[in-house]
């Protein structure tokens, strides 16, 4: 999860917590419920309902009064059994070894009941929203009828991540093949196929117009190169290739095109 944001150069912080296991969570749940009874007057309507059914979720509530009400709530980390405590310590140790920066967030619980021990979220610094979230779910497979299989996973909020991506992974240059005149179309098609065979991104201009109009179209489509094929080019088995960023234009035969420019 951290690699996803790192590769995409998104400023984000990894928050981690442990929410214990079957052994240690019941005692915590009880302590939390008792605490929530005391601050019930400050909880929102949803949390009034949650505090009896799923008190951990109250810790997750975004309503400001609820946030302040749970500030001094008992923390799961103080209730972890021996096994969970050791597991959590190991997790933090491994994160340090791997150089993954994190902050411990004792109120991080995740909304889903099936999580055990580790839960985590990756939060965007820019927007303050969670973009990736996950954790362990050691009993889930079993509860669904499978053989006991401890597991870990996470989900990525693709729209949120897309919104935060500033720099797209390297874009492949676009070649726009421009035939001049109807007779050159078949040759232009051949050039397109040759370029595609080399793994290039290629567009063929379908505009039957003069060079100027077609170059305008190439610019509109954000092409990087115009590959111009006129009568002369067709006779010579060559192309004129124009760099649309620099305006530089050279004529190359097909062999040169593939060995030199590409
Ligand atoms: Zn435990
Ligand atoms: Zn609430």
CSV table of C-alpha atoms and ligand atoms in Angstrom, one decimal:
chain,number,residue,atom,x,y,z
A,1,UNK,CA,0.0,0.0,0.0
A,2,UNK,CA,2.8,2.3,0.8
A,3,UNK,CA,4.5,1.5,-2.5
A,4,UNK,CA,1.4,2.5,-4.4
A,5,UNK,CA,1.4,6.0,-3.0
A,6,UNK,CA,5.2,6.3,-3.2
A,7,UNK,CA,5.3,5.3,-6.9
A,8,UNK,CA,2.6,7.7,-7.7
A,9,UNK,CA,4.3,10.5,-5.6
A,10,UNK,CA,1.3,11.1,-3.4
A,11,UNK,CA,2.0,12.7,-0.1
A,12,UNK,CA,0.4,10.4,2.5
A,13,UNK,CA,0.9,9.0,5.9
A,14,UNK,CA,0.4,5.4,7.0
A,15,UNK,CA,-1.6,5.0,10.2
A,16,UNK,CA,-1.6,1.7,12.1
A,17,UNK,CA,-3.3,0.1,15.0
A,18,UNK,CA,-4.0,-3.3,16.5
A,19,UNK,CA,-7.6,-4.2,17.3
A,20,UNK,CA,-6.7,-7.5,19.0
A,21,UNK,CA,-8.2,-10.9,18.6
A,22,UNK,CA,-11.0,-13.2,19.9
A,23,UNK,CA,-9.2,-13.5,23.2
A,24,UNK,CA,-8.6,-9.9,24.1
A,25,UNK,CA,-11.2,-7.9,22.3
A,26,UNK,CA,-14.2,-8.8,24.5
A,27,UNK,CA,-12.7,-7.2,27.6
A,28,UNK,CA,-11.9,-4.1,25.6
A,29,UNK,CA,-15.3,-4.0,24.1
A,30,UNK,CA,-16.8,-4.1,27.6
A,31,UNK,CA,-14.5,-1.3,28.9
A,32,UNK,CA,-15.3,0.8,25.9
A,33,UNK,CA,-19.1,0.2,26.3
A,34,UNK,CA,-18.9,1.3,29.9
A,35,UNK,CA,-17.0,4.4,28.9
A,36,UNK,CA,-19.5,5.3,26.1
A,37,UNK,CA,-22.4,5.0,28.6
A,38,UNK,CA,-20.7,7.8,30.5
A,39,UNK,CA,-20.4,10.1,27.5
A,40,UNK,CA,-23.6,9.0,25.8
A,41,UNK,CA,-25.0,12.6,26.1
A,42,UNK,CA,-22.4,13.8,23.6
A,43,UNK,CA,-22.8,11.1,21.0
A,44,UNK,CA,-24.6,11.5,17.7
A,45,UNK,CA,-27.8,9.5,17.0
A,46,UNK,CA,-25.9,6.9,14.9
A,47,UNK,CA,-23.3,6.4,17.7
A,48,UNK,CA,-26.1,5.9,20.3
A,49,UNK,CA,-27.1,2.9,18.2
A,50,UNK,CA,-23.5,1.8,17.5
A,51,UNK,CA,-22.5,1.9,21.2
A,52,UNK,CA,-24.5,-1.2,22.0
A,53,UNK,CA,-24.2,-3.1,18.7
A,54,UNK,CA,-20.6,-2.3,17.7
A,55,UNK,CA,-19.0,0.1,20.1
A,56,UNK,CA,-15.6,0.1,18.3
A,57,UNK,CA,-17.3,1.9,15.4
A,58,UNK,CA,-18.0,4.9,17.6
A,59,UNK,CA,-14.2,5.5,17.5
A,60,UNK,CA,-14.5,5.9,13.8
A,61,UNK,CA,-17.3,8.5,13.8
A,62,UNK,CA,-16.5,11.7,12.0
A,63,UNK,CA,-19.0,13.9,13.8
A,64,UNK,CA,-17.0,16.4,15.9
A,65,UNK,CA,-18.9,15.9,19.1
A,66,UNK,CA,-18.3,12.2,18.9
A,67,UNK,CA,-14.6,12.8,18.2
A,68,UNK,CA,-14.2,14.8,21.3
A,69,UNK,CA,-16.3,12.4,23.3
A,70,UNK,CA,-14.0,9.5,22.5
A,71,UNK,CA,-10.8,11.4,23.1
A,72,UNK,CA,-10.2,9.8,26.5
A,73,UNK,CA,-11.8,6.5,25.7
A,74,UNK,CA,-9.9,3.3,26.7
A,75,UNK,CA,-7.4,2.2,24.0
A,76,UNK,CA,-7.3,-1.2,22.5
A,77,UNK,CA,-3.5,-1.2,22.6
A,78,UNK,CA,-3.7,-1.3,26.4
A,79,UNK,CA,-5.9,-4.4,26.3
A,80,UNK,CA,-4.0,-6.5,23.9
A,81,UNK,CA,-3.3,-10.1,25.0
A,82,UNK,CA,0.3,-11.3,25.1
A,83,UNK,CA,0.2,-12.8,21.6
A,84,UNK,CA,-1.4,-9.6,20.1
A,85,UNK,CA,1.0,-7.3,21.9
A,86,UNK,CA,4.0,-9.2,20.6
A,87,UNK,CA,2.5,-9.3,17.1
A,88,UNK,CA,1.9,-5.6,17.2
A,89,UNK,CA,5.5,-4.9,18.4
A,90,UNK,CA,6.8,-7.1,15.6
A,91,UNK,CA,4.7,-5.2,13.0
A,92,UNK,CA,6.2,-1.9,14.1
A,93,UNK,CA,9.6,-3.3,14.1
A,94,UNK,CA,9.2,-4.6,10.6
A,95,UNK,CA,7.9,-1.3,9.4
A,96,UNK,CA,11.0,0.4,10.8
A,97,UNK,CA,13.2,-2.2,9.1
A,98,UNK,CA,11.5,-1.6,5.8
A,99,UNK,CA,11.7,2.1,6.1
A,100,UNK,CA,7.9,2.6,6.0
A,101,UNK,CA,7.0,5.8,7.9
A,102,UNK,CA,3.9,5.4,10.1
A,103,UNK,CA,2.0,6.8,13.0
A,104,UNK,CA,0.1,4.8,15.5
A,105,UNK,CA,-3.5,5.8,15.7
A,106,UNK,CA,-5.2,4.1,18.7
A,107,UNK,CA,-8.6,5.2,17.4
A,108,UNK,CA,-8.2,3.5,14.1
A,109,UNK,CA,-10.6,0.5,14.0
A,110,UNK,CA,-11.9,0.1,10.5
A,111,UNK,CA,-15.6,-0.3,10.1
A,112,UNK,CA,-15.6,-4.0,9.4
A,113,UNK,CA,-16.0,-6.6,12.1
A,114,UNK,CA,-13.9,-9.2,10.5
A,115,UNK,CA,-10.6,-7.5,11.1
A,116,UNK,CA,-8.2,-8.9,13.6
A,117,UNK,CA,-4.9,-7.5,15.0
A,118,UNK,CA,-3.4,-5.2,12.4
A,119,UNK,CA,-5.5,-2.5,10.8
A,120,UNK,CA,-4.1,0.4,8.7
A,121,UNK,CA,-5.0,3.3,6.6
A,122,UNK,CA,-3.1,5.4,4.2
A,123,UNK,CA,-4.2,9.0,4.5
A,124,UNK,CA,-3.6,11.8,2.0
A,125,UNK,CA,-1.8,14.7,3.5
A,126,UNK,CA,-3.3,17.0,0.9
A,127,UNK,CA,-6.9,16.1,1.4
A,128,UNK,CA,-6.9,14.5,4.8
A,129,UNK,CA,-8.9,11.6,3.5
A,130,UNK,CA,-8.2,7.8,3.5
A,131,UNK,CA,-7.1,6.6,0.1
A,132,UNK,CA,-6.1,3.0,1.0
A,133,UNK,CA,-7.3,0.9,3.9
A,134,UNK,CA,-6.9,-2.7,5.1
A,135,UNK,CA,-5.7,-5.1,7.7
A,136,UNK,CA,-5.6,-8.7,8.9
A,137,UNK,CA,-8.6,-10.9,8.9
A,138,UNK,CA,-7.5,-14.1,10.5
A,139,UNK,CA,-10.9,-15.7,11.0
A,140,UNK,CA,-12.7,-14.6,7.9
A,141,UNK,CA,-12.0,-17.5,5.7
A,142,UNK,CA,-13.1,-19.9,8.5
A,143,UNK,CA,-16.2,-17.9,9.1
A,144,UNK,CA,-17.1,-18.2,5.4
A,145,UNK,CA,-16.8,-22.0,5.7
A,146,UNK,CA,-13.2,-22.4,4.6
A,147,UNK,CA,-10.2,-24.0,6.4
A,148,UNK,CA,-8.6,-21.6,8.9
A,149,UNK,CA,-6.5,-19.2,6.8
A,150,UNK,CA,-5.1,-16.1,8.3
A,151,UNK,CA,-5.0,-13.4,5.7
A,152,UNK,CA,-4.2,-9.7,5.1
A,153,UNK,CA,-5.3,-7.3,2.4
A,154,UNK,CA,-6.3,-3.8,1.5
A,155,UNK,CA,-8.5,-1.8,-0.8
A,156,UNK,CA,-7.5,1.2,-2.9
A,157,UNK,CA,-9.9,4.1,-3.4
A,158,UNK,CA,-9.1,4.3,-7.1
A,159,UNK,CA,-11.0,7.6,-7.8
A,160,UNK,CA,-9.4,9.3,-4.8
A,161,UNK,CA,-5.9,8.1,-5.8
A,162,UNK,CA,-6.5,9.2,-9.4
A,163,UNK,CA,-7.5,12.6,-8.1
A,164,UNK,CA,-4.2,13.0,-6.2
A,165,UNK,CA,-1.9,11.8,-9.0
A,166,UNK,CA,0.1,14.7,-10.1
A,167,UNK,CA,2.5,13.0,-12.4
A,168,UNK,CA,1.3,10.2,-14.6
A,169,UNK,CA,3.7,7.3,-15.1
A,170,UNK,CA,5.8,7.9,-18.2
A,171,UNK,CA,3.6,8.5,-21.2
A,172,UNK,CA,4.5,6.8,-24.4
A,173,UNK,CA,5.0,9.3,-27.3
A,174,UNK,CA,2.2,9.4,-29.8
A,175,UNK,CA,2.9,9.1,-33.6
A,176,UNK,CA,0.3,10.6,-35.9
A,177,UNK,CA,0.5,9.3,-39.4
A,178,UNK,CA,-0.6,11.8,-42.0
A,179,UNK,CA,-1.3,10.7,-45.5
A,180,UNK,CA,-1.3,13.5,-48.1
A,181,UNK,CA,-3.8,12.6,-50.9
A,182,UNK,CA,-6.0,9.6,-51.3
A,183,UNK,CA,-3.4,7.5,-53.2
A,184,UNK,CA,-1.0,7.5,-50.2
A,185,UNK,CA,-3.5,6.0,-47.8
A,186,UNK,CA,-2.4,2.4,-48.4
A,187,UNK,CA,1.2,3.3,-47.8
A,188,UNK,CA,0.2,5.2,-44.7
A,189,UNK,CA,-1.6,2.1,-43.4
A,190,UNK,CA,1.6,0.1,-44.0
A,191,UNK,CA,3.7,2.7,-42.0
A,192,UNK,CA,1.1,2.5,-39.2
A,193,UNK,CA,1.4,-1.2,-39.0
A,194,UNK,CA,5.2,-1.1,-39.0
A,195,UNK,CA,5.2,1.4,-36.1
A,196,UNK,CA,2.6,-0.6,-34.2
A,197,UNK,CA,4.7,-3.7,-34.6
A,198,UNK,CA,7.5,-1.8,-32.9
A,199,UNK,CA,5.1,-1.2,-30.0
A,200,UNK,CA,4.5,2.5,-30.8
A,201,UNK,CA,1.3,4.4,-30.0
A,202,UNK,CA,0.0,5.3,-33.4
A,203,UNK,CA,-3.0,7.3,-34.8
A,204,UNK,CA,-3.8,7.5,-38.4
A,205,UNK,CA,-5.3,10.8,-39.6
A,206,UNK,CA,-8.6,10.2,-41.3
A,207,UNK,CA,-8.9,13.9,-42.3
A,208,UNK,CA,-8.5,14.2,-46.0
A,209,UNK,CA,-7.2,17.7,-46.0
A,210,UNK,CA,-4.0,19.7,-46.5
A,211,UNK,CA,-0.9,19.3,-44.3
A,212,UNK,CA,-1.7,22.4,-42.2
A,213,UNK,CA,-5.2,21.1,-41.2
A,214,UNK,CA,-3.8,17.7,-40.4
A,215,UNK,CA,-1.0,19.1,-38.3
A,216,UNK,CA,-3.6,21.1,-36.3
A,217,UNK,CA,-5.5,17.8,-35.7
A,218,UNK,CA,-2.2,16.1,-34.6
A,219,UNK,CA,-1.7,18.9,-32.1
A,220,UNK,CA,-5.2,18.7,-30.9
A,221,UNK,CA,-4.7,15.0,-30.2
A,222,UNK,CA,-1.4,15.8,-28.3
A,223,UNK,CA,0.7,13.8,-30.8
A,224,UNK,CA,4.4,14.1,-30.3
A,225,UNK,CA,5.4,13.3,-33.9
A,226,UNK,CA,3.7,13.7,-37.2
A,227,UNK,CA,4.7,11.0,-39.7
A,228,UNK,CA,4.0,12.6,-43.0
A,229,UNK,CA,3.6,10.5,-46.1
A,230,UNK,CA,3.1,12.1,-49.5
A,231,UNK,CA,3.6,11.0,-53.0
A,232,UNK,CA,7.4,11.4,-52.9
A,233,UNK,CA,7.7,9.5,-49.6
A,234,UNK,CA,5.6,6.7,-51.0
A,235,UNK,CA,7.8,6.3,-54.1
A,236,UNK,CA,11.0,6.4,-52.1
A,237,UNK,CA,9.6,4.1,-49.3
A,238,UNK,CA,10.4,6.9,-46.8
A,239,UNK,CA,8.6,9.1,-44.4
A,240,UNK,CA,9.0,12.7,-43.3
A,241,UNK,CA,8.9,12.8,-39.5
A,242,UNK,CA,8.2,16.1,-37.7
A,243,UNK,CA,8.9,16.6,-34.0
A,244,UNK,CA,5.8,18.5,-33.0
A,245,UNK,CA,7.5,19.9,-29.9
A,246,UNK,CA,10.6,21.3,-31.6
A,247,UNK,CA,9.2,21.7,-35.2
A,248,UNK,CA,12.3,19.8,-36.5
A,249,UNK,CA,11.6,17.7,-39.6
A,250,UNK,CA,13.7,15.0,-41.2
A,251,UNK,CA,13.1,12.6,-44.1
A,252,UNK,CA,14.1,9.1,-43.4
A,253,UNK,CA,13.7,5.8,-45.4
A,254,UNK,CA,11.8,3.1,-43.5
A,255,UNK,CA,15.0,1.3,-42.4
A,256,UNK,CA,16.5,4.5,-41.0
A,257,UNK,CA,13.2,5.3,-39.3
A,258,UNK,CA,13.4,2.1,-37.2
A,259,UNK,CA,17.1,2.0,-36.6
A,260,UNK,CA,17.7,5.7,-35.9
A,261,UNK,CA,14.6,7.6,-34.6
A,262,UNK,CA,12.8,4.9,-32.8
B,1,LIG,ZN1,-5.3,-10.9,21.4
B,2,LIG,ZN1,-21.1,9.7,16.0
